[in-house]
Coordinates of C-alpha atoms and ligand atoms in Angstrom, one line a residue:
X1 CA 6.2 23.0 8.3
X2 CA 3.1 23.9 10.3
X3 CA 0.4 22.5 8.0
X4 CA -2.1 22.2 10.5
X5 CA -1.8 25.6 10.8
X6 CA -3.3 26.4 7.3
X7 CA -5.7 23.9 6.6
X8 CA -9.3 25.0 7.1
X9 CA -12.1 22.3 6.7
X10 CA -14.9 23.9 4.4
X11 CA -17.3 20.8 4.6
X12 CA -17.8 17.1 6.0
X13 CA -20.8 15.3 4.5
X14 CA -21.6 12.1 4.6
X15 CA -21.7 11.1 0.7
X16 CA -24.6 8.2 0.4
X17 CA -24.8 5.9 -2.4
X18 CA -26.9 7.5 -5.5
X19 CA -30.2 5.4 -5.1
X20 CA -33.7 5.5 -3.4
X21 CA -33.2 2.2 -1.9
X22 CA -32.7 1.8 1.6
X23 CA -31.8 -2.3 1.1
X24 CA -30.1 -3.4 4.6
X25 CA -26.1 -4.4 3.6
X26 CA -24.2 -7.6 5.4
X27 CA -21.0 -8.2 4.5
X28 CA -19.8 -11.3 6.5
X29 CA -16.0 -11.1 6.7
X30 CA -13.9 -14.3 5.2
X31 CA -10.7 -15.4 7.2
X32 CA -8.5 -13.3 4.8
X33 CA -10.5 -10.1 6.1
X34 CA -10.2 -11.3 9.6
X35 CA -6.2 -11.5 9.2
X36 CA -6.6 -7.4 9.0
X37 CA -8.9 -7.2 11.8
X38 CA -7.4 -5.1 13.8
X39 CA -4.6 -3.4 11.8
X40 CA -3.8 0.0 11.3
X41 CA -5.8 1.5 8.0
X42 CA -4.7 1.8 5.1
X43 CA -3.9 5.9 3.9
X44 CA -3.3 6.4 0.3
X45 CA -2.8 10.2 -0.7
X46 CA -3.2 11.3 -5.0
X47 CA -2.1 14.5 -5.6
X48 CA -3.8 16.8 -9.1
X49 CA -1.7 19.1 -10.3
X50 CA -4.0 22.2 -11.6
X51 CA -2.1 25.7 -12.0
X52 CA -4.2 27.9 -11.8
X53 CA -6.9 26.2 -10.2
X54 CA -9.5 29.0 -8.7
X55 CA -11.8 28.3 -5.8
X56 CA -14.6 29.1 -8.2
X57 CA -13.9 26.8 -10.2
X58 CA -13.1 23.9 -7.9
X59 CA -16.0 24.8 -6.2
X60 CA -18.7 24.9 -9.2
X61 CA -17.3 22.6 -11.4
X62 CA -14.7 19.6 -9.8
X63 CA -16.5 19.4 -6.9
X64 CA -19.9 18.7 -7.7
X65 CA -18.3 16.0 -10.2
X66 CA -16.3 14.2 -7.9
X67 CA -19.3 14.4 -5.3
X68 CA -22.1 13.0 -7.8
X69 CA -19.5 10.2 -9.3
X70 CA -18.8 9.1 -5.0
X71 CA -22.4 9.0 -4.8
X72 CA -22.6 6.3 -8.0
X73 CA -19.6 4.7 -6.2
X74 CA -21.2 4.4 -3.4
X75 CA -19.4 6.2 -0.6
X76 CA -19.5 6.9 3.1
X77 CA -17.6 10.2 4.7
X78 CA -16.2 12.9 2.5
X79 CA -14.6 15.6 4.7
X80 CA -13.7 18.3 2.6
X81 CA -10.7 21.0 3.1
X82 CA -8.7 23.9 2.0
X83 CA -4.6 24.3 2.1
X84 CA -2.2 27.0 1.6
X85 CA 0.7 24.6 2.1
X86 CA 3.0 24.4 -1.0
X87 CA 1.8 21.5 -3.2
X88 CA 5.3 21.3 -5.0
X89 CA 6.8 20.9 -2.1
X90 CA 4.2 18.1 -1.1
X91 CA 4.8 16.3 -4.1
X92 CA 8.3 16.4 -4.7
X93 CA 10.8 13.6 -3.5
X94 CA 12.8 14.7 -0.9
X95 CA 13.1 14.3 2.7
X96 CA 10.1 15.7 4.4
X97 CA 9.1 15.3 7.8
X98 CA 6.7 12.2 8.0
X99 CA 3.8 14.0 9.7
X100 CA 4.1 16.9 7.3
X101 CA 1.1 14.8 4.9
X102 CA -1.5 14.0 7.9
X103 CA -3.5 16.8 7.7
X104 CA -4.2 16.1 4.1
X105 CA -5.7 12.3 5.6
X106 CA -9.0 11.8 7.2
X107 CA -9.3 9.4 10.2
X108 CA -11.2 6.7 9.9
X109 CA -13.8 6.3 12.8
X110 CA -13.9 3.0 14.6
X111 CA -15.2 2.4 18.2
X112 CA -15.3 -0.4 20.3
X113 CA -18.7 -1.9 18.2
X114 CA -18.6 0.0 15.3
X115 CA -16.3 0.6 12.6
X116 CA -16.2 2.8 9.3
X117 CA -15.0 1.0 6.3
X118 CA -13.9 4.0 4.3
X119 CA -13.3 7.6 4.8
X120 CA -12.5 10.3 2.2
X121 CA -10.5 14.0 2.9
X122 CA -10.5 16.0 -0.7
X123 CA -7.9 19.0 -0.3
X124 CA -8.1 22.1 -2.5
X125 CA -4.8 23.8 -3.0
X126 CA -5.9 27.3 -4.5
X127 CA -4.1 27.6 -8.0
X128 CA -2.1 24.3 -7.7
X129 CA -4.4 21.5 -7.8
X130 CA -6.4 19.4 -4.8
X131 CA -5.7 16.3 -3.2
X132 CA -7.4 13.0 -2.6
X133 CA -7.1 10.7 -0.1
X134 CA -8.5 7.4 0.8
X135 CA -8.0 5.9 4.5
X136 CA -9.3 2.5 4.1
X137 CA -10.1 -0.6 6.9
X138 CA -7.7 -3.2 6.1
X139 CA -10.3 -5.8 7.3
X140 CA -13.0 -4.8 4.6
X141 CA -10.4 -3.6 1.6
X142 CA -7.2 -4.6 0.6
X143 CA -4.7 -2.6 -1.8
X144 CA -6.0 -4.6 -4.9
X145 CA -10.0 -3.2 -4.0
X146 CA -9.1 0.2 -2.8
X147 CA -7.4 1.0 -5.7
X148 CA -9.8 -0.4 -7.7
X149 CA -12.7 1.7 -5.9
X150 CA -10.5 4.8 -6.8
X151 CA -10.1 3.6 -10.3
X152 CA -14.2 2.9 -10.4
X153 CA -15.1 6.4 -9.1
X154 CA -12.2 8.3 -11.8
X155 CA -13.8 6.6 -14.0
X156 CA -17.6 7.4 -13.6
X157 CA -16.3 11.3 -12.7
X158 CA -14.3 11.5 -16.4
X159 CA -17.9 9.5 -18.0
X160 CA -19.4 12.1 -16.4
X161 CA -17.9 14.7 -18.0
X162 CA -18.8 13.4 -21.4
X163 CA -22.0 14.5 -20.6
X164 CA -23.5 11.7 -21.8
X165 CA -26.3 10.8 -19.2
X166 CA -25.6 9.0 -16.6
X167 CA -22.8 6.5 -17.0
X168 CA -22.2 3.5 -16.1
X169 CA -19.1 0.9 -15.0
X170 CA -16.6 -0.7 -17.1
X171 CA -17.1 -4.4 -16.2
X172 CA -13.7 -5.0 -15.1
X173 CA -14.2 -2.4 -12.5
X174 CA -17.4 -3.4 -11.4
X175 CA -17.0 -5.1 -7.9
X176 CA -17.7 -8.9 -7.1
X177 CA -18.9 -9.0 -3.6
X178 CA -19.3 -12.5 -3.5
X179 CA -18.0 -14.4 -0.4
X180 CA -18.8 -17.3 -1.4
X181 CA -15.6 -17.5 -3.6
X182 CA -13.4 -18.1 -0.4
X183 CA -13.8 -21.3 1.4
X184 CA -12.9 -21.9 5.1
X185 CA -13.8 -25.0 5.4
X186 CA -12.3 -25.4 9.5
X187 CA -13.1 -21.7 10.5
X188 CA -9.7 -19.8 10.4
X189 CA -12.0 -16.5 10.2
X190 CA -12.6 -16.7 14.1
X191 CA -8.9 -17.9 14.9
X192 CA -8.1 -14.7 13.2
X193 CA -10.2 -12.9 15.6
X194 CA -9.8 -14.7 18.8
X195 CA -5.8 -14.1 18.0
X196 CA -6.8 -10.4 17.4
X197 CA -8.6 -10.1 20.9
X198 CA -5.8 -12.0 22.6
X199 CA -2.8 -9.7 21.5
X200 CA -5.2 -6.2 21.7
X201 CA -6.4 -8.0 25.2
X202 CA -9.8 -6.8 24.3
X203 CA -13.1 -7.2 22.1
X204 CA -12.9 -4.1 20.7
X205 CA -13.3 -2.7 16.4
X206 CA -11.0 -0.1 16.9
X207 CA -8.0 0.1 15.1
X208 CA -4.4 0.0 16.4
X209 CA -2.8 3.6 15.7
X210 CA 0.3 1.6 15.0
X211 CA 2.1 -1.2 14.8
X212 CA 5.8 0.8 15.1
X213 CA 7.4 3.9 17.2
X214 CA 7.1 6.2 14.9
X215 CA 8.3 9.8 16.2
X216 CA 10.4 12.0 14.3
X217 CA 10.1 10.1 11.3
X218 CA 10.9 11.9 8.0
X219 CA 9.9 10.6 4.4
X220 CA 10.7 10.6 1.2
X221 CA 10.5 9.0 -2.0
X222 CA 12.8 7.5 -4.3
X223 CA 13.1 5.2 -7.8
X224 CA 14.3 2.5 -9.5
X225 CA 14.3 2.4 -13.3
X226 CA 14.0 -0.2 -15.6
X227 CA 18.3 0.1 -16.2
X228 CA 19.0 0.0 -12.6
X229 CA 16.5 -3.3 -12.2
X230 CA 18.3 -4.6 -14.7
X231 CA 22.1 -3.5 -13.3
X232 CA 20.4 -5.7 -9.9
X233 CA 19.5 -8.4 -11.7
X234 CA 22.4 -8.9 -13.7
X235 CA 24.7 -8.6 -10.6
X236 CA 21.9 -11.1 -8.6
X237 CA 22.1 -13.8 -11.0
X238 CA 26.1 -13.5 -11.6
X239 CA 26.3 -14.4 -7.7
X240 CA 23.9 -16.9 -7.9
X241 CA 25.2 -18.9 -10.5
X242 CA 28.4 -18.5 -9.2
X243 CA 27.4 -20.1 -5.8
X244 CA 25.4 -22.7 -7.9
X245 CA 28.9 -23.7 -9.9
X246 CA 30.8 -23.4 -6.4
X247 CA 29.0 -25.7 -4.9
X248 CA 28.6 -27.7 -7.6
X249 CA 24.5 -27.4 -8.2
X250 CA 22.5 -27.3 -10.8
X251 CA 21.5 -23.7 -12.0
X252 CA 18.3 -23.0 -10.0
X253 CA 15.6 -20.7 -11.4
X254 CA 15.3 -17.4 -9.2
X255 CA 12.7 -15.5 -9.6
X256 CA 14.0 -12.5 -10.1
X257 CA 11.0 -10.3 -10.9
X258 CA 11.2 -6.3 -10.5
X259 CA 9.3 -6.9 -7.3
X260 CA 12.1 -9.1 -5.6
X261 CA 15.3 -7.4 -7.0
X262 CA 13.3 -3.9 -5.8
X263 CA 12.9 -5.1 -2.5
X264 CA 16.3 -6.9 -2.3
X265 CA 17.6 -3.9 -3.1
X266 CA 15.9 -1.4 -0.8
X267 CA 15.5 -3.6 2.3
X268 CA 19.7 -4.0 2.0
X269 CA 20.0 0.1 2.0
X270 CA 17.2 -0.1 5.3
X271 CA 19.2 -2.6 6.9
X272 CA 22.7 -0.8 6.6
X273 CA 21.0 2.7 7.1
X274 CA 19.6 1.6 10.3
X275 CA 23.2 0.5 11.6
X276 CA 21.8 -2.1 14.0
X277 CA 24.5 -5.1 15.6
X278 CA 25.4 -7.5 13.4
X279 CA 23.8 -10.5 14.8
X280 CA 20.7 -8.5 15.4
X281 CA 17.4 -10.5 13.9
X282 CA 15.9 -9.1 10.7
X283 CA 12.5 -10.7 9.6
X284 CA 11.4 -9.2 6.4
X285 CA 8.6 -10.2 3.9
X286 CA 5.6 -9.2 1.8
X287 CA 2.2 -9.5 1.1
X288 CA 0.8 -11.5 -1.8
X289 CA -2.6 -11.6 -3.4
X290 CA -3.9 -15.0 -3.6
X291 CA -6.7 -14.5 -6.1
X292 CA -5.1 -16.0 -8.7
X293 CA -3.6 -18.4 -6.9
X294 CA -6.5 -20.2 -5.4
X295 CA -8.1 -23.3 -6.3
X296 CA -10.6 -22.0 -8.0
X297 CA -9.6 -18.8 -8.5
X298 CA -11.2 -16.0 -6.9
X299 CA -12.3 -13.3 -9.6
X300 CA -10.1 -10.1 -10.3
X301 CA -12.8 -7.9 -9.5
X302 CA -13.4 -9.8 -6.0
X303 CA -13.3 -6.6 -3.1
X304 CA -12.6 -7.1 0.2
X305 CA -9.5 -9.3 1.2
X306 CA -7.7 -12.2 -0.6
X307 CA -4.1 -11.8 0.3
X308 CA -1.7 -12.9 2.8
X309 CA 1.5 -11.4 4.4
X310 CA 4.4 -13.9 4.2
X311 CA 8.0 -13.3 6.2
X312 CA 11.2 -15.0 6.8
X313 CA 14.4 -14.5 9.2
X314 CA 18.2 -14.1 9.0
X315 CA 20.7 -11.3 10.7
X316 CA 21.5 -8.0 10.1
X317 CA 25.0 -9.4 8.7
X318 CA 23.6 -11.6 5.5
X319 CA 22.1 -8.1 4.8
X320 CA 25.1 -6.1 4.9
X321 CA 27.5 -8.5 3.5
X322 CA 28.7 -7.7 -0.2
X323 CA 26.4 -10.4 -1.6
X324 CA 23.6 -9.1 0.8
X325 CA 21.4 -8.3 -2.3
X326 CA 21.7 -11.7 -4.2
X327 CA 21.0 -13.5 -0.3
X328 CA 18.1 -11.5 0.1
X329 CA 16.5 -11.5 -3.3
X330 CA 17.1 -15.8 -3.4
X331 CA 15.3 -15.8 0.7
X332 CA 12.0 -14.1 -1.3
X333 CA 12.1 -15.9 -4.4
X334 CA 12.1 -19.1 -2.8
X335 CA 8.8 -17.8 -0.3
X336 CA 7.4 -16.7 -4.2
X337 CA 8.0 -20.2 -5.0
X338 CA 6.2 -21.9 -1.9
X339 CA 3.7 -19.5 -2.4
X340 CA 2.8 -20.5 -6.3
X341 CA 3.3 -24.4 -4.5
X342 CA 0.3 -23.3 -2.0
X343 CA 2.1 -24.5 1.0
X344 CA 0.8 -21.3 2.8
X345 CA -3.1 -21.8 2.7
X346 CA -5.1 -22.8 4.9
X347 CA -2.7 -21.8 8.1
X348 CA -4.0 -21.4 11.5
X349 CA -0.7 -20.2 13.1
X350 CA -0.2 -17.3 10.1
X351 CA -1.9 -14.3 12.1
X352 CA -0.1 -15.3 15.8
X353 CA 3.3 -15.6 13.6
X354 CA 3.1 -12.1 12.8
X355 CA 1.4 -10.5 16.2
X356 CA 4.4 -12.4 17.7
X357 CA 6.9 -10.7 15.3
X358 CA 4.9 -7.4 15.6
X359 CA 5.8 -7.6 19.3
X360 CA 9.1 -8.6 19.1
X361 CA 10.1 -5.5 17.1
X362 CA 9.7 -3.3 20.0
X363 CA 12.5 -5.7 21.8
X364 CA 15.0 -4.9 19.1
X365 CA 14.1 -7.1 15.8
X366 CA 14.2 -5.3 12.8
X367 CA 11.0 -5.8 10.9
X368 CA 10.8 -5.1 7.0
X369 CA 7.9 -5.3 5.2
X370 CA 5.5 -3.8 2.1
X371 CA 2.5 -1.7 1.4
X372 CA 1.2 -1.0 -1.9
X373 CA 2.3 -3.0 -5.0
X374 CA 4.1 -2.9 -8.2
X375 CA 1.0 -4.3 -10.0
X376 CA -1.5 -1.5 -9.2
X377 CA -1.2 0.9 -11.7
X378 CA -2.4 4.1 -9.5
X379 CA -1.1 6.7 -11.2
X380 CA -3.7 5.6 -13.9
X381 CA -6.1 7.2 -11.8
X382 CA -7.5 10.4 -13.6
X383 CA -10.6 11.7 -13.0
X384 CA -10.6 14.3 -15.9
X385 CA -7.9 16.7 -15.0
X386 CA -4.8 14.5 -15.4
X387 CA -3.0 11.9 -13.8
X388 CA -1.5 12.1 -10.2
X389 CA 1.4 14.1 -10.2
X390 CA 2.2 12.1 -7.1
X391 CA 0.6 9.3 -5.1
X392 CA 2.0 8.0 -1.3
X393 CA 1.0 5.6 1.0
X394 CA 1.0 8.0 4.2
X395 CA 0.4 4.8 6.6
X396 CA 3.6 3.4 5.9
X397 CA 4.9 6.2 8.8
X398 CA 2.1 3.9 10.7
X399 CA 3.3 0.2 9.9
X400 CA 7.2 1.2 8.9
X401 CA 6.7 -0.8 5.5
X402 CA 8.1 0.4 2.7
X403 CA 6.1 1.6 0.0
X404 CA 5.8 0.4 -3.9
X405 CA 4.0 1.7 -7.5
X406 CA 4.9 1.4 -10.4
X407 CA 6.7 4.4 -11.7
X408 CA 4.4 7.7 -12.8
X409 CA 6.0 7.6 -16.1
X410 CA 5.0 4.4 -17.7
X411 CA 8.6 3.1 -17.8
X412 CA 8.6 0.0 -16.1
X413 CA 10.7 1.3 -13.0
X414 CA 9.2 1.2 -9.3
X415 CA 8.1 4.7 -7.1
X416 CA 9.6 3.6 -3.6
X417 CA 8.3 5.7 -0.2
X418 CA 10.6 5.4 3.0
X419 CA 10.2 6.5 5.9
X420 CA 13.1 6.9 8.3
X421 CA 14.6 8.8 11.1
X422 CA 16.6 12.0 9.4
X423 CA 20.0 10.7 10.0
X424 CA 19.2 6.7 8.7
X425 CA 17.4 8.9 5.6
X426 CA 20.4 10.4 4.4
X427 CA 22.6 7.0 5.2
X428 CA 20.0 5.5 3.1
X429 CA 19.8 8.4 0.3
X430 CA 23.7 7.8 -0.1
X431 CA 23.2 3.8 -0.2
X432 CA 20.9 3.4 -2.2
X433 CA 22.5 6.4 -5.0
X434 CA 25.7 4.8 -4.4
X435 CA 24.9 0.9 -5.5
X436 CA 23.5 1.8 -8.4
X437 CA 26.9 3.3 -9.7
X438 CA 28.8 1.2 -12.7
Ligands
MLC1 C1 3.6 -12.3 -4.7 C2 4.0 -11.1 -5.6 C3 4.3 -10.0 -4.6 C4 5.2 -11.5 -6.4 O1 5.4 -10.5 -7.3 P1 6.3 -10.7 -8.6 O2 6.2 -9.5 -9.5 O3 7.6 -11.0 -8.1 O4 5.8 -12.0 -9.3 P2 4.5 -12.2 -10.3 O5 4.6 -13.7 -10.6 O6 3.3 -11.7 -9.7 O7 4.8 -11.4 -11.6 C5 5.8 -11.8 -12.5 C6 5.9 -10.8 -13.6 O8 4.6 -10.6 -14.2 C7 4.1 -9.3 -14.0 N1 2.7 -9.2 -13.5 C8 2.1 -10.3 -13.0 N2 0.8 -9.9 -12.7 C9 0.7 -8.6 -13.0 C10 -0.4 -7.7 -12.9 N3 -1.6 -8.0 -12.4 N4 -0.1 -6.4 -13.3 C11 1.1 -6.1 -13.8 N5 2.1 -6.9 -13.9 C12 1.9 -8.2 -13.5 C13 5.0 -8.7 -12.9 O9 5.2 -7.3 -13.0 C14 6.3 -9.5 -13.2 O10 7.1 -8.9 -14.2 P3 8.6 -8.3 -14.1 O11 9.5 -9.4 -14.5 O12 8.6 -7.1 -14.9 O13 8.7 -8.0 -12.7 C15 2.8 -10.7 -6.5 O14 2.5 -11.8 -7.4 C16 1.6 -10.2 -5.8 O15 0.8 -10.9 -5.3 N6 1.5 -8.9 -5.9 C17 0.3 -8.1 -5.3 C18 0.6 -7.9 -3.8 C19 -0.5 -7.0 -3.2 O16 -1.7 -7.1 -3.5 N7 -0.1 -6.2 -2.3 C20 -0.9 -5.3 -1.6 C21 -1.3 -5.8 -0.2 S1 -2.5 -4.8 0.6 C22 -1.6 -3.4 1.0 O17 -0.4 -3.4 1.0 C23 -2.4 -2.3 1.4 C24 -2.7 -1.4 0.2 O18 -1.9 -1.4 -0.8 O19 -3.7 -0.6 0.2

């Protein structure tokens, strides 16, 4: 579908924070900022569902809301458009092409010496609702803060409403700026860097467009209740305890959260969807927030950066092979488990591990990883006029990670995003249908 065609930008203004004062900002970056330094941003998309919804309306009333409330939450760009496309189609889950949602994203700026943190595209759809989307620097935010900034500004827009003066922010969503809170005691920040500058081959702020070949990619989104977690799990633990007794062990605790049986499961369906040779190398991991995990702890409400990406190796084969789910699910509990140890902080070789594995997946390794999170409750997000009828990470068609929420519906089951070439997609439709099956 020709989108492009039938979006028409009404506005672009630069929202500035709702204050008189002109106080200059610095906002030294920590090493877990310079980890992201140069890595492809971060483009999360919320569709509002509003039949009905008249320009007039948007115009006069949403608009001037969800202007006033950026201001208070202190924003930067807000380019502002109009679509004819069909927003039920948009939002449903089936296989769309991949490129289908970019119009609906704005780019975030970055040049050689300068680089925007945030940029903001709100899309009306006349009589179905509007968009908004959030393309974030994964150096200054990570999915913990930009949700949270979204969260903040729904928030102030829906007190706003209440037309109580103006209002103020929960405490819980007020952000902690404090840098302090991390401590780098042998200067990893600048390894980061320098290891950034060495694999770009340049001293440059911009961005990399992307970190995969990504042409005709399509999308889609599937889910996982709370049943078929539990059909996973059940089948996990009944291999593992079987191994355990054949080899004679002692049961061993997996962790066998909705996060590791959801990407046990999915990254099994990738890896047989994708068909590669048997031997071929398959490094797959995921990104964990540290800020409960460091000694102290860093505060919930810290924003900017305190997580780390964490992968391990094995073949195509231990993914394809019938206990391929329990194998995979036991590799990522057992990196959970290091993680809670803290045998990951502090590593100067992280950053190089993963450009190094970045590279290596244009010379044939399969690469699966994560965006988003089962913890961040996005579709909680409602900035008067309902919850998302849909939220997607658009970026994952950027960094070929798969992407995670928790389930619109309050369930306890997991949203996932793909995004595939059309043929692996409906390999990995049938897969991932037909494993859940008694
Ligand atoms: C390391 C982990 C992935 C492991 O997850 P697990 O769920 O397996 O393990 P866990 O110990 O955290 O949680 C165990 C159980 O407690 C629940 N639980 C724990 N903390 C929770 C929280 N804050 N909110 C909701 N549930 C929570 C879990 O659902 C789970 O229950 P149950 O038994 O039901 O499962 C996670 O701890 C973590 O750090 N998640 C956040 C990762 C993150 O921030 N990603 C974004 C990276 S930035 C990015 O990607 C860009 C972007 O998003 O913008």
């Amino acid at each position: 579908m020709a989108l492009s065609n039938t979006l028409k930008i009404h506005e672009v203004t630069q929202v500035t924070p709702f204050s008189d004062s002109t106080t200059e900002f610095s906002h030294p970056l920590t090493l877990y900022d310079t980890f992201w330094f140069n890595f492809p941003p971060v483009e999360r998309l919320y569709f509002y569902q509003i039949t009905d919804l008249t320009p007039h309306f948007f115009y006069s009333f949403i608009l001037p809301d969800l202007k006033h409330s950026l201001s208070l939450t202190l924003l930067h760009y807000l380019p502002l458009a109009e679509s004819t496309a069909d927003f039920n189609s948009l939002t449903d889950n089936g296989v769309h092409e991949a490129v289908e949602l970019h119009p609906l994203i704005p780019q975030l700026v970055t040049s050689d010496d300068k680089a925007a943190m945030i940029a903001i595209q709100i899309t009306l759809f006349p009589n179905q609702g509007f968009s908004i989307a959030i393309t974030s620097h994964h150096a200054i935010l990570d999915g913990k803060s930009s949700t949270m900034f979204i969260k903040s500004w729904a928030y102030l827009c829906k007190q706003l409403g209440k037309d109580e003066g103006e209002p103020s922010l929960l405490p819980e969503l007020t952000p902690s700026f404090d840098r302090t809170v991390i401590k780098d005691p042998t200067g990893i920040d600048m390894e980061y860097v320098n290891n950034w500058f060495a694999y770009t081959n340049t001293r440059s702020l911009k961005v990399l467009p992307n970190v995969v070949q990504n042409t005709d990619w399509v999308r889609a989104t599937f889910e996982l209740t709370r049943d078929d977690i539990q059909k996973i799990r059940n089948q996990v633990l009944l291999i593992l305890n079987k191994d355990n007794e054949k080899e004679d062990r002692q049961p061993r605790q997996v962790h066998s959260s909705t996060f590791v049986l959801t990407l046990a499961y999915v990254f099994v369906c990738l890896v047989k969807a994708r068909r590669g040779p048997d031997n071929g190398r398959v490094v797959f991991g995921f990104t964990a927030d540290l800020r409960t995990r460091l000694e102290p702890p860093v505060p919930l409400n810290y924003v900017g950066n305190c997580v780390m990406s964490h992968f391990c190796a094995a073949t195509a084969r231990d993914f394809t092979e019938e206990n391929g789910v329990a194998f995979v699910a036991k590799k990522l509990s057992d990196v959970i488990k290091g993680i809670e140890r803290g045998e990951f902080e502090g590593k100067k070789d992280a950053l190089s591990e993963i450009l190094r594995l970045i590279k290596s997946l244009s010379e044939g390794v399969q690469g699966l990883g994560v965006a988003g999170s089962t913890q961040f409750d996005v579709y909680g997000s409602d900035f008067r006029w309902g919850r998302p009828k849909k939220v997607e990470i658009v970026s994952i068609d950027k960094s070929g990670a798969i992407a995670l929420t928790k389930s619109r519906d309050k369930s306890g089951g997991v949203q996932i995003g793909v995004v595939l070439k059309k043929q692996e997609m409906e390999d990995f439709a049938s897969l991932f249908v037909d494993g859940l099956k008694d």
